[in-house]
CSV table of C-alpha atoms and ligand atoms in Angstrom, one decimal:
chain,number,residue,atom,x,y,z
A,1,MET,CA,-13.7,-27.8,-19.8
A,2,LEU,CA,-15.5,-24.6,-18.5
A,3,PRO,CA,-13.6,-22.6,-16.0
A,4,THR,CA,-14.6,-22.6,-12.3
A,5,LEU,CA,-13.8,-20.0,-9.7
A,6,THR,CA,-10.4,-20.4,-8.0
A,7,PRO,CA,-10.8,-19.9,-4.2
A,8,ILE,CA,-9.8,-16.4,-3.2
A,9,LEU,CA,-8.7,-17.3,0.4
A,10,SER,CA,-7.6,-20.4,2.2
A,11,ASP,CA,-9.8,-21.7,5.0
A,12,LYS,CA,-7.3,-20.3,7.4
A,13,GLU,CA,-7.4,-16.9,5.8
A,14,LEU,CA,-11.2,-16.9,5.7
A,15,PHE,CA,-11.2,-17.7,9.4
A,16,GLN,CA,-8.7,-15.0,10.1
A,17,LEU,CA,-10.8,-12.4,8.2
A,18,MET,CA,-14.0,-13.4,9.9
A,19,ALA,CA,-12.3,-13.3,13.3
A,20,LEU,CA,-11.4,-9.7,12.6
A,21,ILE,CA,-14.8,-8.7,11.3
A,22,ARG,CA,-17.0,-10.5,13.9
A,23,PRO,CA,-16.1,-8.5,17.0
A,24,SER,CA,-15.9,-5.1,15.4
A,25,HIS,CA,-18.8,-2.8,15.3
A,26,LYS,CA,-17.6,0.5,13.7
A,27,VAL,CA,-15.9,-0.1,10.4
A,28,VAL,CA,-14.2,2.4,8.1
A,29,ILE,CA,-13.5,1.6,4.5
A,30,CYS,CA,-11.1,3.9,2.7
A,31,GLY,CA,-9.6,4.2,-0.8
A,32,HIS,CA,-6.8,6.2,-2.4
A,33,ARG,CA,-6.6,9.9,-3.2
A,34,SER,CA,-8.5,10.8,-6.3
A,35,PRO,CA,-10.7,7.7,-6.0
A,36,ASP,CA,-11.5,6.0,-9.3
A,37,GLY,CA,-14.3,3.6,-10.3
A,38,ASP,CA,-12.6,0.7,-8.6
A,39,ALA,CA,-11.8,2.4,-5.4
A,40,LEU,CA,-15.4,3.6,-5.1
A,41,GLY,CA,-17.0,0.4,-6.5
A,42,SER,CA,-15.1,-1.9,-4.3
A,43,ALA,CA,-15.8,0.2,-1.2
A,44,LEU,CA,-19.5,0.4,-2.0
A,45,GLY,CA,-19.7,-3.4,-2.6
A,46,TRP,CA,-17.8,-4.2,0.6
A,47,ALA,CA,-19.8,-1.7,2.6
A,48,GLU,CA,-23.0,-3.4,1.6
A,49,TYR,CA,-21.7,-6.8,2.8
A,50,LEU,CA,-20.6,-5.4,6.1
A,51,LYS,CA,-23.8,-3.5,6.7
A,52,ASN,CA,-25.7,-6.7,6.0
A,53,LEU,CA,-23.7,-8.2,8.9
A,54,GLY,CA,-25.0,-5.3,11.1
A,55,LYS,CA,-21.9,-3.3,11.1
A,56,TYR,CA,-21.9,0.5,11.3
A,57,VAL,CA,-19.9,1.4,8.1
A,58,THR,CA,-18.4,4.7,6.9
A,59,ILE,CA,-16.7,5.0,3.6
A,60,VAL,CA,-14.0,7.8,3.8
A,61,MET,CA,-12.0,8.9,0.8
A,62,PRO,CA,-9.2,11.5,0.9
A,63,ASN,CA,-10.9,13.8,-1.7
A,64,PRO,CA,-13.9,13.6,-4.1
A,65,PHE,CA,-14.2,11.2,-7.0
A,66,PRO,CA,-15.0,12.3,-10.6
A,67,ASP,CA,-18.5,13.6,-11.4
A,68,PHE,CA,-19.2,10.6,-13.7
A,69,LEU,CA,-19.3,8.3,-10.7
A,70,TYR,CA,-22.0,10.1,-8.7
A,71,TRP,CA,-24.8,8.1,-10.3
A,72,LEU,CA,-23.6,5.1,-8.4
A,73,PRO,CA,-26.1,4.1,-5.6
A,74,GLY,CA,-24.7,5.0,-2.2
A,75,SER,CA,-22.0,7.3,-3.5
A,76,LYS,CA,-23.5,10.4,-1.9
A,77,GLN,CA,-22.9,8.9,1.5
A,78,VAL,CA,-19.2,8.8,1.1
A,79,VAL,CA,-17.3,11.1,3.5
A,80,PHE,CA,-14.4,13.2,2.0
A,81,HIS,CA,-11.5,14.0,4.3
A,82,SER,CA,-10.7,17.2,2.3
A,83,LEU,CA,-14.3,18.5,2.7
A,84,HIS,CA,-15.7,16.8,5.8
A,85,ASN,CA,-12.6,16.8,7.9
A,86,GLU,CA,-14.3,16.5,11.3
A,87,ARG,CA,-16.5,13.6,10.2
A,88,ALA,CA,-13.5,11.8,8.7
A,89,CYS,CA,-11.4,12.3,11.8
A,90,LYS,CA,-14.3,11.0,14.0
A,91,ALA,CA,-14.9,8.0,11.9
A,92,PHE,CA,-11.2,6.9,12.1
A,93,ALA,CA,-10.9,7.7,15.8
A,94,GLU,CA,-14.0,5.6,16.6
A,95,ALA,CA,-13.3,2.7,14.2
A,96,ASP,CA,-12.6,-0.8,15.4
A,97,LEU,CA,-11.7,-2.0,12.0
A,98,ILE,CA,-10.3,-0.2,8.9
A,99,PHE,CA,-10.3,-1.7,5.4
A,100,CYS,CA,-7.8,-0.1,3.0
A,101,LEU,CA,-9.1,-0.9,-0.4
A,102,ASP,CA,-7.4,-0.5,-3.8
A,103,PHE,CA,-4.0,1.0,-2.6
A,104,ASN,CA,-0.8,-0.7,-1.5
A,105,ALA,CA,0.9,2.2,0.5
A,106,ILE,CA,-0.6,4.4,3.2
A,107,SER,CA,1.2,7.3,1.5
A,108,ARG,CA,-1.4,7.1,-1.3
A,109,LEU,CA,-3.9,8.6,1.2
A,110,GLN,CA,-1.7,11.7,1.3
A,111,ASP,CA,-3.2,14.2,3.9
A,112,MET,CA,-5.3,11.4,5.3
A,113,ALA,CA,-2.4,9.0,5.8
A,114,ASP,CA,-1.8,10.0,9.4
A,115,LEU,CA,-5.4,9.3,10.5
A,116,VAL,CA,-5.0,5.7,9.3
A,117,ARG,CA,-1.5,5.3,10.8
A,118,LYS,CA,-2.5,6.6,14.2
A,119,ALA,CA,-5.9,4.9,14.4
A,120,ARG,CA,-6.2,2.3,17.2
A,121,ALA,CA,-8.3,0.1,14.9
A,122,THR,CA,-7.3,-3.2,13.3
A,123,ARG,CA,-6.3,-2.7,9.7
A,124,VAL,CA,-6.9,-4.9,6.7
A,125,ILE,CA,-5.5,-4.2,3.2
A,126,ILE,CA,-7.5,-5.6,0.2
A,127,ASP,CA,-5.8,-4.7,-3.0
A,128,HIS,CA,-4.5,-5.7,-6.4
A,129,HIS,CA,-1.4,-3.5,-6.7
A,130,LEU,CA,2.1,-5.1,-6.3
A,131,ASN,CA,4.1,-4.9,-3.1
A,132,PRO,CA,1.6,-4.0,-0.4
A,133,GLU,CA,2.9,-2.3,2.7
A,134,ALA,CA,2.3,-5.4,4.8
A,135,GLU,CA,3.8,-3.9,8.0
A,136,MET,CA,1.0,-1.4,8.1
A,137,ALA,CA,-1.8,-4.0,8.4
A,138,ASP,CA,-3.0,-6.8,10.6
A,139,MET,CA,-4.1,-8.7,7.5
A,140,VAL,CA,-3.2,-8.3,3.8
A,141,ILE,CA,-5.3,-9.7,1.0
A,142,SER,CA,-3.1,-8.8,-2.0
A,143,ARG,CA,-4.0,-10.3,-5.4
A,144,PRO,CA,-2.0,-8.5,-8.1
A,145,GLN,CA,-3.2,-11.0,-10.6
A,146,MET,CA,-6.8,-9.8,-10.3
A,147,CYS,CA,-8.1,-7.1,-12.6
A,148,SER,CA,-9.5,-4.9,-9.9
A,149,THR,CA,-10.1,-4.7,-6.2
A,150,SER,CA,-13.8,-5.0,-7.1
A,151,GLU,CA,-13.0,-8.5,-8.5
A,152,ILE,CA,-11.4,-9.4,-5.1
A,153,ILE,CA,-14.4,-8.1,-3.2
A,154,LEU,CA,-16.9,-10.1,-5.3
A,155,ARG,CA,-14.8,-13.2,-4.8
A,156,LEU,CA,-14.7,-12.6,-1.1
A,157,ILE,CA,-18.4,-12.0,-0.8
A,158,ASP,CA,-18.9,-15.3,-2.7
A,159,ALA,CA,-16.4,-17.1,-0.5
A,160,LEU,CA,-18.1,-15.8,2.6
A,161,GLY,CA,-21.4,-17.2,1.5
A,162,ALA,CA,-23.0,-13.8,0.9
A,163,TYR,CA,-23.5,-13.8,-2.9
A,164,GLU,CA,-27.2,-14.5,-2.5
A,165,ASP,CA,-27.6,-11.3,-0.5
A,166,LEU,CA,-25.7,-9.1,-2.9
A,167,SER,CA,-28.1,-6.4,-4.1
A,168,HIS,CA,-28.6,-4.9,-7.5
A,169,ALA,CA,-26.8,-1.8,-6.2
A,170,GLY,CA,-23.9,-3.7,-4.8
A,171,ALA,CA,-23.6,-5.7,-8.1
A,172,THR,CA,-23.6,-2.4,-10.1
A,173,ALA,CA,-20.9,-1.0,-7.9
A,174,LEU,CA,-18.6,-4.0,-8.3
A,175,TYR,CA,-19.2,-4.2,-12.0
A,176,THR,CA,-18.3,-0.6,-12.4
A,177,GLY,CA,-15.0,-1.2,-10.6
A,178,MET,CA,-14.1,-4.1,-12.7
A,179,MET,CA,-15.1,-2.3,-15.9
A,180,THR,CA,-13.2,0.9,-15.2
A,181,ASP,CA,-10.0,-0.8,-14.1
A,182,THR,CA,-9.9,-2.8,-17.3
A,183,GLY,CA,-10.9,0.1,-19.7
A,184,GLY,CA,-14.3,-1.7,-20.4
A,185,PHE,CA,-12.6,-5.1,-20.4
A,186,THR,CA,-10.0,-4.2,-23.0
A,187,TYR,CA,-6.9,-4.8,-20.8
A,188,ALA,CA,-5.9,-6.9,-17.8
A,189,SER,CA,-9.0,-8.9,-18.4
A,190,SER,CA,-8.1,-12.1,-20.2
A,191,ASN,CA,-8.6,-14.4,-17.2
A,192,PRO,CA,-11.7,-16.5,-18.2
A,193,GLU,CA,-12.9,-16.4,-14.5
A,194,ILE,CA,-13.6,-12.7,-14.9
A,195,TYR,CA,-16.4,-13.6,-17.2
A,196,LEU,CA,-17.9,-16.1,-14.7
A,197,LEU,CA,-17.9,-13.2,-12.2
A,198,ILE,CA,-19.5,-10.9,-14.8
A,199,SER,CA,-22.1,-13.5,-15.3
A,200,MET,CA,-22.8,-13.6,-11.6
A,201,LEU,CA,-23.2,-9.9,-11.5
A,202,LEU,CA,-25.5,-9.9,-14.6
A,203,SER,CA,-27.7,-12.5,-12.8
A,204,LYS,CA,-28.4,-9.7,-10.3
A,205,GLY,CA,-30.2,-7.8,-13.1
A,206,ILE,CA,-27.5,-5.1,-13.6
A,207,ASP,CA,-27.6,-3.2,-17.0
A,208,LYS,CA,-24.0,-3.4,-18.1
A,209,ASP,CA,-24.6,-1.3,-21.3
A,210,LYS,CA,-26.2,1.5,-19.2
A,211,ILE,CA,-23.3,1.3,-16.7
A,212,TYR,CA,-20.8,1.7,-19.7
A,213,ARG,CA,-22.7,4.7,-21.0
A,214,ASN,CA,-23.0,6.3,-17.5
A,215,VAL,CA,-19.2,6.0,-17.0
A,216,PHE,CA,-17.7,6.5,-20.4
A,217,TYR,CA,-20.3,8.4,-22.4
A,218,SER,CA,-21.4,11.1,-20.0
A,219,PHE,CA,-18.9,13.9,-20.6
A,220,SER,CA,-19.8,17.5,-21.4
A,221,GLU,CA,-19.3,19.3,-24.6
A,222,ASN,CA,-16.3,21.0,-23.0
A,223,ARG,CA,-14.6,17.8,-22.2
A,224,LEU,CA,-15.1,16.5,-25.8
A,225,ARG,CA,-13.5,19.8,-27.1
A,226,LEU,CA,-10.7,19.6,-24.5
A,227,MET,CA,-10.0,16.1,-25.9
A,228,GLY,CA,-9.9,17.5,-29.5
A,229,TYR,CA,-7.6,20.4,-28.4
A,230,ILE,CA,-5.2,18.1,-26.6
A,231,LEU,CA,-4.9,15.7,-29.5
A,232,HIS,CA,-4.6,18.5,-32.1
A,233,GLU,CA,-2.5,21.0,-30.3
A,234,LYS,CA,-0.6,19.4,-27.5
A,235,LEU,CA,0.3,15.8,-28.3
A,236,GLN,CA,4.0,15.2,-29.1
A,237,PHE,CA,5.4,11.9,-30.4
A,238,TYR,CA,8.8,10.5,-29.7
A,239,GLU,CA,11.0,7.6,-30.8
A,240,ASN,CA,9.3,7.0,-34.1
A,241,HIS,CA,5.8,7.1,-32.7
A,242,LYS,CA,6.5,4.6,-30.0
A,243,ALA,CA,6.0,7.1,-27.2
A,244,SER,CA,4.0,10.3,-26.7
A,245,LEU,CA,3.6,13.1,-24.2
A,246,PHE,CA,1.1,15.8,-23.7
A,247,THR,CA,0.7,18.5,-21.0
A,248,MET,CA,-2.3,20.2,-19.6
A,249,THR,CA,-2.1,23.5,-17.7
A,250,ARG,CA,-4.5,25.0,-15.2
A,251,ALA,CA,-5.2,27.8,-17.7
A,252,GLU,CA,-6.2,25.3,-20.3
A,253,MET,CA,-8.4,23.4,-17.9
A,254,LYS,CA,-10.1,26.7,-17.0
A,255,GLU,CA,-10.7,27.5,-20.6
A,256,PHE,CA,-12.5,24.2,-21.1
A,257,HIS,CA,-14.4,24.5,-17.8
A,258,PHE,CA,-12.6,21.5,-16.5
A,259,ILE,CA,-14.4,19.4,-13.8
A,260,ARG,CA,-13.1,16.5,-11.8
A,261,GLY,CA,-12.9,13.5,-14.1
A,262,ASP,CA,-12.5,15.4,-17.4
A,263,ALA,CA,-8.8,14.2,-17.7
A,264,GLU,CA,-9.9,10.5,-17.3
A,265,GLY,CA,-9.1,8.4,-20.3
A,266,LEU,CA,-7.2,11.1,-22.2
A,267,VAL,CA,-3.9,9.4,-21.6
A,268,ASN,CA,-5.2,6.2,-23.2
A,269,LEU,CA,-6.0,7.9,-26.6
A,270,PRO,CA,-2.4,8.1,-28.1
A,271,LEU,CA,-2.1,4.4,-27.7
A,272,GLN,CA,-4.6,4.1,-30.6
A,273,VAL,CA,-1.8,5.0,-33.0
A,274,ARG,CA,-0.3,1.8,-34.5
A,275,GLY,CA,3.0,0.7,-32.8
A,276,MET,CA,2.6,3.1,-29.8
A,277,ARG,CA,4.0,1.6,-26.6
A,278,LEU,CA,3.9,4.4,-24.1
A,279,SER,CA,1.7,7.4,-23.4
A,280,ILE,CA,2.6,10.0,-20.8
A,281,SER,CA,0.3,12.8,-19.6
A,282,LEU,CA,1.5,15.7,-17.4
A,283,ARG,CA,-1.2,17.8,-15.8
A,284,GLU,CA,-1.0,20.7,-13.4
A,285,ASP,CA,-2.9,19.6,-10.2
A,286,THR,CA,-5.9,21.8,-9.4
A,287,GLU,CA,-5.5,21.6,-5.7
A,288,LYS,CA,-1.7,21.4,-5.0
A,289,ASP,CA,1.4,22.8,-6.7
A,290,VAL,CA,2.4,19.6,-8.3
A,291,VAL,CA,2.2,18.0,-11.7
A,292,ARG,CA,0.1,14.8,-11.9
A,293,VAL,CA,1.7,12.2,-14.1
A,294,SER,CA,-0.2,9.4,-15.8
A,295,LEU,CA,1.4,6.6,-17.7
A,296,ARG,CA,-0.2,4.0,-20.0
A,297,SER,CA,1.5,1.3,-22.0
A,298,VAL,CA,0.8,-1.8,-24.0
A,299,ASP,CA,2.3,-5.3,-23.8
A,300,ASP,CA,5.4,-5.6,-21.7
A,301,PHE,CA,6.5,-2.0,-21.4
A,302,PRO,CA,6.8,-1.4,-17.6
A,303,CYS,CA,5.1,1.9,-16.7
A,304,ASN,CA,5.4,1.1,-13.0
A,305,LYS,CA,9.2,0.9,-13.2
A,306,MET,CA,9.3,4.2,-15.0
A,307,ALA,CA,6.8,5.8,-12.5
A,308,GLU,CA,8.9,4.7,-9.6
A,309,GLN,CA,12.2,5.8,-11.1
A,310,PHE,CA,11.2,9.1,-12.5
A,311,PHE,CA,7.8,10.2,-11.2
A,312,ASN,CA,7.7,9.4,-7.4
A,313,GLY,CA,4.9,6.9,-8.1
A,314,GLY,CA,4.1,3.4,-9.2
A,315,GLY,CA,1.2,1.3,-10.2
A,316,HIS,CA,0.6,-1.5,-12.6
A,317,LEU,CA,2.7,-2.7,-15.6
A,318,ASN,CA,0.4,-0.9,-18.1
A,319,ALA,CA,-1.1,1.8,-16.0
A,320,SER,CA,0.8,3.9,-13.5
A,321,GLY,CA,1.0,7.4,-12.0
A,322,GLY,CA,2.9,9.7,-9.8
A,323,GLU,CA,3.6,13.3,-9.3
A,324,LEU,CA,6.4,15.8,-9.7
A,325,PRO,CA,6.9,18.7,-7.3
A,326,PHE,CA,8.0,21.3,-9.8
A,327,PRO,CA,6.7,23.4,-12.7
A,328,LEU,CA,5.4,21.9,-15.9
A,329,GLU,CA,8.4,22.9,-18.0
A,330,GLU,CA,10.7,21.0,-15.7
A,331,ALA,CA,8.3,18.1,-15.6
A,332,VAL,CA,8.4,17.9,-19.4
A,333,LYS,CA,12.2,17.6,-19.2
A,334,THR,CA,11.9,14.8,-16.7
A,335,ALA,CA,9.4,13.0,-18.9
A,336,GLU,CA,11.7,13.4,-21.9
A,337,ALA,CA,14.6,12.1,-19.9
A,338,ALA,CA,12.5,9.1,-18.9
A,339,ILE,CA,11.6,8.3,-22.5
A,340,GLN,CA,15.3,8.5,-23.4
A,341,ALA,CA,16.3,6.2,-20.5
A,342,TYR,CA,13.7,3.6,-21.6
A,343,LYS,CA,14.1,3.9,-25.3
A,344,ASP,CA,15.5,0.4,-25.6
A,345,LEU,CA,12.4,-1.0,-24.1
A,346,LEU,CA,10.1,0.9,-26.4
B,1,LIG,P1,-4.0,7.3,-13.0
B,1,LIG,O1,-3.1,7.6,-14.2
B,1,LIG,O2,-5.3,6.9,-13.4
B,1,LIG,O3,-4.0,8.4,-12.0
B,1,LIG,O4,-3.3,6.1,-12.2
B,1,LIG,C1,-3.1,4.9,-12.8
B,1,LIG,C2,-2.6,3.9,-11.8
B,1,LIG,O5,-1.3,4.3,-11.4
B,1,LIG,C3,-3.4,3.8,-10.5
B,1,LIG,O6,-4.4,2.8,-10.6
B,1,LIG,C4,-2.4,3.4,-9.5
B,1,LIG,O7,-2.2,2.1,-9.5
B,1,LIG,C5,-1.2,4.1,-10.0
B,1,LIG,N1,-0.9,5.4,-9.4
B,1,LIG,C6,-1.4,6.6,-9.8
B,1,LIG,N2,-0.8,7.6,-9.0
B,1,LIG,C7,0.1,7.0,-8.2
B,1,LIG,C8,0.9,7.6,-7.2
B,1,LIG,O8,1.0,8.7,-7.0
B,1,LIG,N3,1.7,6.6,-6.6
B,1,LIG,C9,1.7,5.3,-6.8
B,1,LIG,N4,2.4,4.5,-6.1
B,1,LIG,N5,0.8,4.8,-7.8
B,1,LIG,C10,0.0,5.6,-8.4
B,2,LIG,MN1,-7.9,-0.7,-8.8
């Protein structure tokens, strides 16, 4: 039998959500720091739905997203707290309703967290990470089994009877979110219902091949050479090629004219080696004196546990992140200790 869509909300939850949306006029949608394709895609898709209801919607992100997402329709209207501080503060202060999309803890907003904590608005979390900070919100729509927040948003739009009104631009944004959070549907994407949802988006006339190229094949020569350099010069293997680690310094980023987004996907590459279970990247942050940590794994290796235990972070089973507040050489020692501590699971 062909699959059908499982309802995303109970009737009671649908009623609760509508009861929060209906009386509100000014709505803010926010996503996590260093927004990715899913944070942005889900925000744009949800913003379209709310605008169609006549709401005044502002999308506010803590800082800019990677350059390879700027082609997304509507992305230029996003307000960045790090750049447009006054506009961001005003939007939060005036909001009746705040949607927190694609993050489970207010702390992931970093410098913007207090604006959300102190806002008088009602708060709703819509997310697919484990363990949402429920006490921070008036309603929590947490669906860790879903591939992306964009998937949740599409299901919500459908459940709210608004699929017919979803535009080509909205469908493009939601497809981008689903595609980026699954590495082009290569992980976290075996639920057959995902392909019903993709079919619904394709029915809106989106060009999925072009979206793929826009996102994954739009790097500069510098980024391609940075990739070659990292793989050739920096990548270290551990535990009989079951784990790997590479670092990237600010000086190296400067040498390769690094722009935001150029690090994206690099951490996945070592997993192409047969038998690899865990890949770690340590990168000096360009804005703050911290080392950004990215972890990727395959099968049942729990990146999120390692990220929580060693890297002040968290995330999904196979994709997690965090940061370390000390120099790169120290961070390497921490990462090596983490590999040692988890070697029985490798
Ligand atoms: P990335 O390696 O792409 O920065 O992050 C991968 C995933 O790890 C994200 O989708 C998110 O779920 C999680 N993640 C990244 N950074 C952090 C962090 O600082 N804290 C927590 N809790 N999760 C993070
Ligand atoms: Mn996501």
